[in-house]
mmCIF file of C-alpha atoms and ligand atoms in Angstrom:
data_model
loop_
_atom_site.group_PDB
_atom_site.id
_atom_site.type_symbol
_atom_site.label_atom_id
_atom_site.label_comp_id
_atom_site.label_asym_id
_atom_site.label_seq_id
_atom_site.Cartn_x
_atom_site.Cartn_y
_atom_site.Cartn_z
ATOM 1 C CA UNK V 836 14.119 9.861 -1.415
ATOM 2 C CA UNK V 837 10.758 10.482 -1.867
ATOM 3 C CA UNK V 838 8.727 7.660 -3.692
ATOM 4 C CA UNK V 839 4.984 6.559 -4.078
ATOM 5 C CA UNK V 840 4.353 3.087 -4.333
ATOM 6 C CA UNK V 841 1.885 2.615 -6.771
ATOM 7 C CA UNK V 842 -0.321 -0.854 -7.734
ATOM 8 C CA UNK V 843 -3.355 -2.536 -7.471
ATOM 9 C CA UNK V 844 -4.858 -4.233 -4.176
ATOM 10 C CA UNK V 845 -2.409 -7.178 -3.333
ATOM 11 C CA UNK V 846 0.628 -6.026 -5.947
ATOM 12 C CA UNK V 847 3.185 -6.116 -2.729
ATOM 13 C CA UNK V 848 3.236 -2.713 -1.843
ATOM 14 C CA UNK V 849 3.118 -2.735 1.740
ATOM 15 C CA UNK V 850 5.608 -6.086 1.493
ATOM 16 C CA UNK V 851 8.376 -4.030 -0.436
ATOM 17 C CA UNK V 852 7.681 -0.991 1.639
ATOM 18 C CA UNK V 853 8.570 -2.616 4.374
ATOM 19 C CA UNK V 854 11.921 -3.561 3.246
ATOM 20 C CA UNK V 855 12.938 -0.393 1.349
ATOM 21 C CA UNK V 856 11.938 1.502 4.426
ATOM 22 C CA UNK V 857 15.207 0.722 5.782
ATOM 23 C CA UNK V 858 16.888 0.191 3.267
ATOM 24 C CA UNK V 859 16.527 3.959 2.075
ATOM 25 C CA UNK V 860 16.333 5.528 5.612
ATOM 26 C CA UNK V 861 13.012 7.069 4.973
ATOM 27 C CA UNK V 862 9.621 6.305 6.784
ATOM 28 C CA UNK V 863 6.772 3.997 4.906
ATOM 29 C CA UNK V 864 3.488 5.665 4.906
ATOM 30 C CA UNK V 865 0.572 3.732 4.566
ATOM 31 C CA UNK V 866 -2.792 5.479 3.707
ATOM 32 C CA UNK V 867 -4.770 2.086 4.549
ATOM 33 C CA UNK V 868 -2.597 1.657 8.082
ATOM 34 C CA UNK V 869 -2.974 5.298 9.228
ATOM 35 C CA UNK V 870 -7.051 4.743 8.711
ATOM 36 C CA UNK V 871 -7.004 0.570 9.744
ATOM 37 C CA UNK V 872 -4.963 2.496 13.194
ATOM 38 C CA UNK V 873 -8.064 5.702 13.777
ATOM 39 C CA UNK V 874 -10.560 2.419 13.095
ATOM 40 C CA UNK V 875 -8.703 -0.256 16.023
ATOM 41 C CA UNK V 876 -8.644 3.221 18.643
ATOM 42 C CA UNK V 877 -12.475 4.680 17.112
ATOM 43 C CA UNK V 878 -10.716 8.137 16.859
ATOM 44 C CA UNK V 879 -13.499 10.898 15.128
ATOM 45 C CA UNK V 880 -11.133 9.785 11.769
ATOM 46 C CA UNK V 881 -11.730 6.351 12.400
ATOM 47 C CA UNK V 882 -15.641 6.156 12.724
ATOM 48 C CA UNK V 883 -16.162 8.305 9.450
ATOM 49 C CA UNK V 884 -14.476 5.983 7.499
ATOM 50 C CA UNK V 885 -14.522 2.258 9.179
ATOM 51 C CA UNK V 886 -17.333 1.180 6.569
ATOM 52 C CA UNK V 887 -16.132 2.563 3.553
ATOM 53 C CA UNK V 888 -12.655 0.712 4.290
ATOM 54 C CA UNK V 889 -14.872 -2.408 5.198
ATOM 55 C CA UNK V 890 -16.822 -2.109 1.552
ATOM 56 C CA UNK V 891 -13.761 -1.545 -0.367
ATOM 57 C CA UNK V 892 -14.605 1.646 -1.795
ATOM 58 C CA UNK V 893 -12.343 4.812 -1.407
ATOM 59 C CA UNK V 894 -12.449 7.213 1.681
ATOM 60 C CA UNK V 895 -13.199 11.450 0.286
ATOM 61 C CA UNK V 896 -10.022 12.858 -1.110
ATOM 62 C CA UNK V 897 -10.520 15.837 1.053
ATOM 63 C CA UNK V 898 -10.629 13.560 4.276
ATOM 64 C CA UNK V 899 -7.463 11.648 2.895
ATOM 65 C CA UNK V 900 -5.235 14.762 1.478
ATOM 66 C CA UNK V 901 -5.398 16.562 5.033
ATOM 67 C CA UNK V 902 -4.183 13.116 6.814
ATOM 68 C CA UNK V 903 -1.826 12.803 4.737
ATOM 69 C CA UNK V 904 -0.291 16.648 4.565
ATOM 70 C CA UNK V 905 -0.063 16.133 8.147
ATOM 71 C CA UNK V 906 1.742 13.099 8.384
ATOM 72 C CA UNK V 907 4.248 14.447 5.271
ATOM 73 C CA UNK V 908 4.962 17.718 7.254
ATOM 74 C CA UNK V 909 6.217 15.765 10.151
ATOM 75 C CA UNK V 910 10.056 16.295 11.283
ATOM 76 C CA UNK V 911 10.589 12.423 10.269
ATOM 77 C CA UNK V 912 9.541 12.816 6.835
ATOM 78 C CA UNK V 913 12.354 16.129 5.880
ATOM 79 C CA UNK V 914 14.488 13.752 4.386
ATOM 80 C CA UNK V 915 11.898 11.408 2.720
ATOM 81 C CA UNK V 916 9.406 8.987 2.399
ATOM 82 C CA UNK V 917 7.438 6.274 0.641
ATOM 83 C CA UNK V 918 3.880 6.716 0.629
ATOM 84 C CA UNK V 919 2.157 3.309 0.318
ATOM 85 C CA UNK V 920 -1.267 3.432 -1.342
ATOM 86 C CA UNK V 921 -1.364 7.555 -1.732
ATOM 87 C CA UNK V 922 -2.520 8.984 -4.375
ATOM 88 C CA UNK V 923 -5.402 6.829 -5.337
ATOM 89 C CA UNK V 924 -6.804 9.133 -7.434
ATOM 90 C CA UNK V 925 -5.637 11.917 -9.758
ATOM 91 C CA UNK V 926 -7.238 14.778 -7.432
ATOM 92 C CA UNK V 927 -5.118 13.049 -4.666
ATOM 93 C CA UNK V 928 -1.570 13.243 -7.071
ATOM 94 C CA UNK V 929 -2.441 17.026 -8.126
ATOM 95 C CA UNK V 930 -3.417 17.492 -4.388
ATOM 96 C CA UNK V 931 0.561 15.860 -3.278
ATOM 97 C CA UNK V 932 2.205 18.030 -6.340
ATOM 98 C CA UNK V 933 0.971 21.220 -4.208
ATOM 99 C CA UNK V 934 2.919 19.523 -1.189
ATOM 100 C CA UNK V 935 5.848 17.951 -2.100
ATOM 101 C CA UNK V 936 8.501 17.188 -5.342
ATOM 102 C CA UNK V 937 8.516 13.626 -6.156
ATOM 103 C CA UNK V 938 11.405 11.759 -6.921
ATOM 104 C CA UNK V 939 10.106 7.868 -8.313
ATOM 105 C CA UNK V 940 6.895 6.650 -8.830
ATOM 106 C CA UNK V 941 7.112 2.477 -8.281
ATOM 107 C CA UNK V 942 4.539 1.045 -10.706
ATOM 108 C CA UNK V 943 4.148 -2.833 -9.182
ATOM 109 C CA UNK V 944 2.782 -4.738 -12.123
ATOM 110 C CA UNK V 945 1.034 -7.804 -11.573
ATOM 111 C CA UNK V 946 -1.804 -9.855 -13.139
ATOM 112 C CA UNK V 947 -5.524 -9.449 -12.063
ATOM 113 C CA UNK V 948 -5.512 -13.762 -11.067
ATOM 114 C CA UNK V 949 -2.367 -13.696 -9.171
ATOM 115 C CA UNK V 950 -3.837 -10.328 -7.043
ATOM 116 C CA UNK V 951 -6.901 -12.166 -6.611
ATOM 117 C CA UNK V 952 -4.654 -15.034 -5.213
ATOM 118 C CA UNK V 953 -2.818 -12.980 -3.118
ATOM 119 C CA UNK V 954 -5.621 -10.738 -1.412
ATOM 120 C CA UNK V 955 -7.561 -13.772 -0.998
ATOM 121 C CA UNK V 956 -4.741 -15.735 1.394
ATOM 122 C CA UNK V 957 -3.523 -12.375 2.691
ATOM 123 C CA UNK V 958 -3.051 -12.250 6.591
ATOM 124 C CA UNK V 959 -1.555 -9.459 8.784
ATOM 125 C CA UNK V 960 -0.878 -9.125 12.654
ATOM 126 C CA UNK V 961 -3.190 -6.342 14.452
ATOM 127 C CA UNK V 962 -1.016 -4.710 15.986
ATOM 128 C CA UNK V 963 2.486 -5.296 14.423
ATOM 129 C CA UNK V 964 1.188 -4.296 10.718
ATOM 130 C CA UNK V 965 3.098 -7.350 9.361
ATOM 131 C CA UNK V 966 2.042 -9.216 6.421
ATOM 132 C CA UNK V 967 1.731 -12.582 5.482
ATOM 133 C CA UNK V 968 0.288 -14.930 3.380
ATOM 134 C CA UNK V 969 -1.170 -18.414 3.808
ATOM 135 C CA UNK V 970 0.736 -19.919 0.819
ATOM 136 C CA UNK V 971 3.315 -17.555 -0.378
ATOM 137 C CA UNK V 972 4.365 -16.455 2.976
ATOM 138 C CA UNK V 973 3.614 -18.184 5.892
ATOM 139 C CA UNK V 974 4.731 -17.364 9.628
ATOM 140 C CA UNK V 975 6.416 -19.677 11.496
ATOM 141 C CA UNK V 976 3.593 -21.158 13.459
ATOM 142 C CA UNK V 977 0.075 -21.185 11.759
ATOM 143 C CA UNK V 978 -1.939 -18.565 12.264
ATOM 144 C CA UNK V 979 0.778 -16.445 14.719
ATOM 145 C CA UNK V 980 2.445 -13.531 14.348
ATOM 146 C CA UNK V 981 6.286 -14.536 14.305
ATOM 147 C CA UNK V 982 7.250 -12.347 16.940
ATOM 148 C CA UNK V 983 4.559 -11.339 18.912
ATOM 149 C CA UNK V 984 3.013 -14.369 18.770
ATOM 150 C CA UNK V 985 -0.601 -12.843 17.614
ATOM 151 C CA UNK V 986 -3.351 -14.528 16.386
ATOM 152 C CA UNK V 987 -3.286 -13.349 12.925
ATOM 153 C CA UNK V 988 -6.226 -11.886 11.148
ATOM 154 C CA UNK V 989 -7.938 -11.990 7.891
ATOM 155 C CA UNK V 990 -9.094 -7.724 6.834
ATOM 156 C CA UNK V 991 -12.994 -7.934 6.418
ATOM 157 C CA UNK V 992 -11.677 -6.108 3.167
ATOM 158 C CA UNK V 993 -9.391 -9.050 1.514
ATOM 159 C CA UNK V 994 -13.374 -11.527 1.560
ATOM 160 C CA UNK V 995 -14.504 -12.346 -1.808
ATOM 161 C CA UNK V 996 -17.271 -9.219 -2.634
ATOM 162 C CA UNK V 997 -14.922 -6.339 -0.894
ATOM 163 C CA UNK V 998 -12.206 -7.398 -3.425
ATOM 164 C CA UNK V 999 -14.015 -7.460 -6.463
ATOM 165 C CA UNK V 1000 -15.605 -3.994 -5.618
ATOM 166 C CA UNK V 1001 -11.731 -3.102 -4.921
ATOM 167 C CA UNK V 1002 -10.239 -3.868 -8.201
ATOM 168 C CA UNK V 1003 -13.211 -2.244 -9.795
ATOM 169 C CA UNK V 1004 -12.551 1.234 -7.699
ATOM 170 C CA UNK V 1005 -8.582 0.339 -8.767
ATOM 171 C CA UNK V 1006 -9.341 0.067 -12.455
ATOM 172 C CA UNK V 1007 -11.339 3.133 -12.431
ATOM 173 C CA UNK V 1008 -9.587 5.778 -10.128
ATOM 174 C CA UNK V 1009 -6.419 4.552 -9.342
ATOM 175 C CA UNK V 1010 -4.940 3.256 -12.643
ATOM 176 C CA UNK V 1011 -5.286 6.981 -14.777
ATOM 177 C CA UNK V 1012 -2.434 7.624 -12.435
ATOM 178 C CA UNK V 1013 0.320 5.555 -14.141
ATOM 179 C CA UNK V 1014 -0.095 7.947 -17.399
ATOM 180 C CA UNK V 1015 -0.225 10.489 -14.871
ATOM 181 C CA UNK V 1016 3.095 10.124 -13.240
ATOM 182 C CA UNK V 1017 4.782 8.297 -16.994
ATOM 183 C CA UNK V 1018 3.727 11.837 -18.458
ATOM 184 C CA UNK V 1019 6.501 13.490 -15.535
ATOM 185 C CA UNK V 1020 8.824 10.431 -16.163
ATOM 186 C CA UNK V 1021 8.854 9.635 -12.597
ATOM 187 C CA UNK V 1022 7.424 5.754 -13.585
ATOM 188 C CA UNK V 1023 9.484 3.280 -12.601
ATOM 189 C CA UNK V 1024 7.894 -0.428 -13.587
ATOM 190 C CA UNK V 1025 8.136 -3.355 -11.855
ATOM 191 C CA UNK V 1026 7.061 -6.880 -13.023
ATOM 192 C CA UNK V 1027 6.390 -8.973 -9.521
ATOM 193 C CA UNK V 1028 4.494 -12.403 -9.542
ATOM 194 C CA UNK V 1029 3.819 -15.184 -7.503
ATOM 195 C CA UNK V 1030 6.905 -17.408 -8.576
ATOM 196 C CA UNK V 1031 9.032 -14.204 -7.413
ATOM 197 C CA UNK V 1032 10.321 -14.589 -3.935
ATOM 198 C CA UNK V 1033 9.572 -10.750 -1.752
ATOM 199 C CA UNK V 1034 13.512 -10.971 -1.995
ATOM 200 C CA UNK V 1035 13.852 -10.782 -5.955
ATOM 201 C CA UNK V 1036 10.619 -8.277 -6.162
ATOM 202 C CA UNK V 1037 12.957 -6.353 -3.734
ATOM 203 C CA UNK V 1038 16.609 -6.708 -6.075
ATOM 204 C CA UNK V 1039 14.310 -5.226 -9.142
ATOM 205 C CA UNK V 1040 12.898 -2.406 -6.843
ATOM 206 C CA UNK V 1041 16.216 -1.083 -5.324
ATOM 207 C CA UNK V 1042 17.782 -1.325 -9.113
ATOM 208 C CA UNK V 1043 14.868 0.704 -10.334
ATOM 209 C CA UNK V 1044 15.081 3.128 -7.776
ATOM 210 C CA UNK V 1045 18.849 3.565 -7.704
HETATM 211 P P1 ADP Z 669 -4.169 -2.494 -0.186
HETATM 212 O O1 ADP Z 669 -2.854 -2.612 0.519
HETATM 213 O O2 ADP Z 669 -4.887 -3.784 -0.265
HETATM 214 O O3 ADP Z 669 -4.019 -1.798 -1.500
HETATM 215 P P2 ADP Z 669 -4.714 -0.358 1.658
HETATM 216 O O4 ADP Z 669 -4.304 -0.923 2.958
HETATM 217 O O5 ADP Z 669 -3.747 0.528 0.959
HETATM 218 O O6 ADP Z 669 -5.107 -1.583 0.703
HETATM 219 O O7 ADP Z 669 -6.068 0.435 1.782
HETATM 220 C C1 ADP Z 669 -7.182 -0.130 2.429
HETATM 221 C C2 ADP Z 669 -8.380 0.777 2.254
HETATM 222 O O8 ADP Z 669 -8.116 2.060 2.869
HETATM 223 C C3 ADP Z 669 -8.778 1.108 0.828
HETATM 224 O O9 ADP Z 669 -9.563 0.076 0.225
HETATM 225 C C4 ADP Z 669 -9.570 2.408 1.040
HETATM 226 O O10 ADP Z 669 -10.848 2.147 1.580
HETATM 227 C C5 ADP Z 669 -8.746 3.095 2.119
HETATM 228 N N1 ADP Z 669 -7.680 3.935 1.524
HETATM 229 C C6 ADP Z 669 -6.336 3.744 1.640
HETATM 230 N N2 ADP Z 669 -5.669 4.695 0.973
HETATM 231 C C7 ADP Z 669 -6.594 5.516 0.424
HETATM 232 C C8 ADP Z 669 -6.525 6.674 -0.403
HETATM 233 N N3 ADP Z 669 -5.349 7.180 -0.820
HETATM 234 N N4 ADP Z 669 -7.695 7.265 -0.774
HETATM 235 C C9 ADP Z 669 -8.882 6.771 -0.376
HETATM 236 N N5 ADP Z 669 -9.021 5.676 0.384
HETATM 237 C C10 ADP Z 669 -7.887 5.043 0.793
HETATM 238 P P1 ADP Z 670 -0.410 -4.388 -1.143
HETATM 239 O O1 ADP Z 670 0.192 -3.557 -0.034
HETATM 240 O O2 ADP Z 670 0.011 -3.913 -2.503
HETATM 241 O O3 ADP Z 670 -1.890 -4.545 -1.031
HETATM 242 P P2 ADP Z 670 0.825 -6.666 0.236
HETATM 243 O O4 ADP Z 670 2.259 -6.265 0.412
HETATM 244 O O5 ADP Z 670 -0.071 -6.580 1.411
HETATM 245 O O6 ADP Z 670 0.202 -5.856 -1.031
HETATM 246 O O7 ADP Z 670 0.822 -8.145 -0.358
HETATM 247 C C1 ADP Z 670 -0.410 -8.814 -0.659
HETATM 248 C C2 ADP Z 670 -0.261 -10.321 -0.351
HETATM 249 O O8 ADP Z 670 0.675 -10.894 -1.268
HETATM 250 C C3 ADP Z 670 0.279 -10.626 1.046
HETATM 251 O O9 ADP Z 670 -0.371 -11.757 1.540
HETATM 252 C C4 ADP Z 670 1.772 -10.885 0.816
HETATM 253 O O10 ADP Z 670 2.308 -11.774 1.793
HETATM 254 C C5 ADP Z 670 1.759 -11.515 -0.560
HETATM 255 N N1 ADP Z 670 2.987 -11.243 -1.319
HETATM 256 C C6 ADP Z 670 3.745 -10.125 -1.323
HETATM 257 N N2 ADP Z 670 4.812 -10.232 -2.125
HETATM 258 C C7 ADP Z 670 4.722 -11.485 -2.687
HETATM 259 C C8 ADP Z 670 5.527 -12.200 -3.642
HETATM 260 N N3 ADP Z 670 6.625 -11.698 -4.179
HETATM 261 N N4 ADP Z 670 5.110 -13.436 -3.996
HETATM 262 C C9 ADP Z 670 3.992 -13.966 -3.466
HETATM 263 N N5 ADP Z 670 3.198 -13.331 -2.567
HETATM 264 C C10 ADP Z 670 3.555 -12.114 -2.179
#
């Protein structure tokens, strides 16, 4: 299967991703991982773009589209994938159609408050990737990673200014892609909200996919 997961900042991308990943045998990709990894080991990659993820705005498609042809051309990916916040912007999706056939785009649909909510109490573990969040999701133990243990961190991206500027760049770039991808029928909605458990988000996303 090969699916992009597609939705604003905070629409439980990476969450569902995370589940369907095994659930469909196929690796999750995550644009924002594979440059939040270059940033935590200052690779070349990860110096050119560690302020432009800090600001919220959107690294060059050129830098992005190479990463990411690399990382689809990898043994692991001949089967499949889900790429997790790729493409962000139509240059990026006409960029992919030269690489790849797409089965399903997942369109996560969610209202601007409830994103706000969830970017805003959003926590993840360094080195593990995992998500959680304060209210909706909490780990075991405040603050720790429930199986590493880690103290659990707060992206400089997910404070107040970074994820208005976010939505913004969202609205502007990322969104054209829905009529995009509907145009090719490969749109496959998804209403999510808070009062959804991860687990029922999940149900809808495997029936829309199946
Ligand atoms: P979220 O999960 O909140 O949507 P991501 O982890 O996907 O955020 O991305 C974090 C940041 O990484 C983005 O704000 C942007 O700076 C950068 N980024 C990730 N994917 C892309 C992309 N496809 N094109 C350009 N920049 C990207
Ligand atoms: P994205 O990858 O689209 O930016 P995440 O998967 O990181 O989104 O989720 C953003 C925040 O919302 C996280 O703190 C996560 O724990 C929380 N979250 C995810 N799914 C749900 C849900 N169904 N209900 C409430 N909160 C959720």
């Amino acid at each position: 299967m090969k699916a992009v997961f597609l939705g604003p900042p905070g629409a439980g991308k990476g969450t569902v991703a995370a589940q369907a990943k095994d659930y469909f045998k196929v690796p999750h990709i995550s644009t924002g991982d594979l440059f939040r990894y270059n940033i935590k080991n200052e690779t070349e990659l990860g110096k050119q773009v560690k302020s432009i993820l800090a600001s919220g705005g959107l690294v060059p498609d050129s830098v992005t589209i190479a990463m990411v042809k690399e990382r689809i051309a990898e043994p692991d990916c001949k089967d499949g994938f889900i790429l997790d916040g790729f493409p962000r912007t139509i240059p990026q999706a006409e960029a992919l159609e030269e690489m790849t056939e797409l089965d399903h785009v997942l369109n996560l649909v969610i209202s601007n408050e409830e994103v706000v909510q969830r970017l805003s109490g959003r926590r993840m573990c360094p080195s593990t990737g995992r998500i959680y969040h304060v209210l909706f999701n909490p780990p075991k133990v405040e603050g720790k990673d429930d199986e590493t243990g880690e103290d659990l961190i707060q992206r400089d991206d997910d404070k107040e200014e970074a994820i208005k500027h976010r939505l913004e760049v969202y609205n502007a770039q990322t969104e054209p892609l829905i009529d995009f991808y509907r145009k090719k029928n490969l749109i496959r909605d998804v209403k999510t909200s808070n009062n959804m458990k991860p687990d029922e988000v999940f149900a809808c996303v495997v029936k829309a996919l199946s």
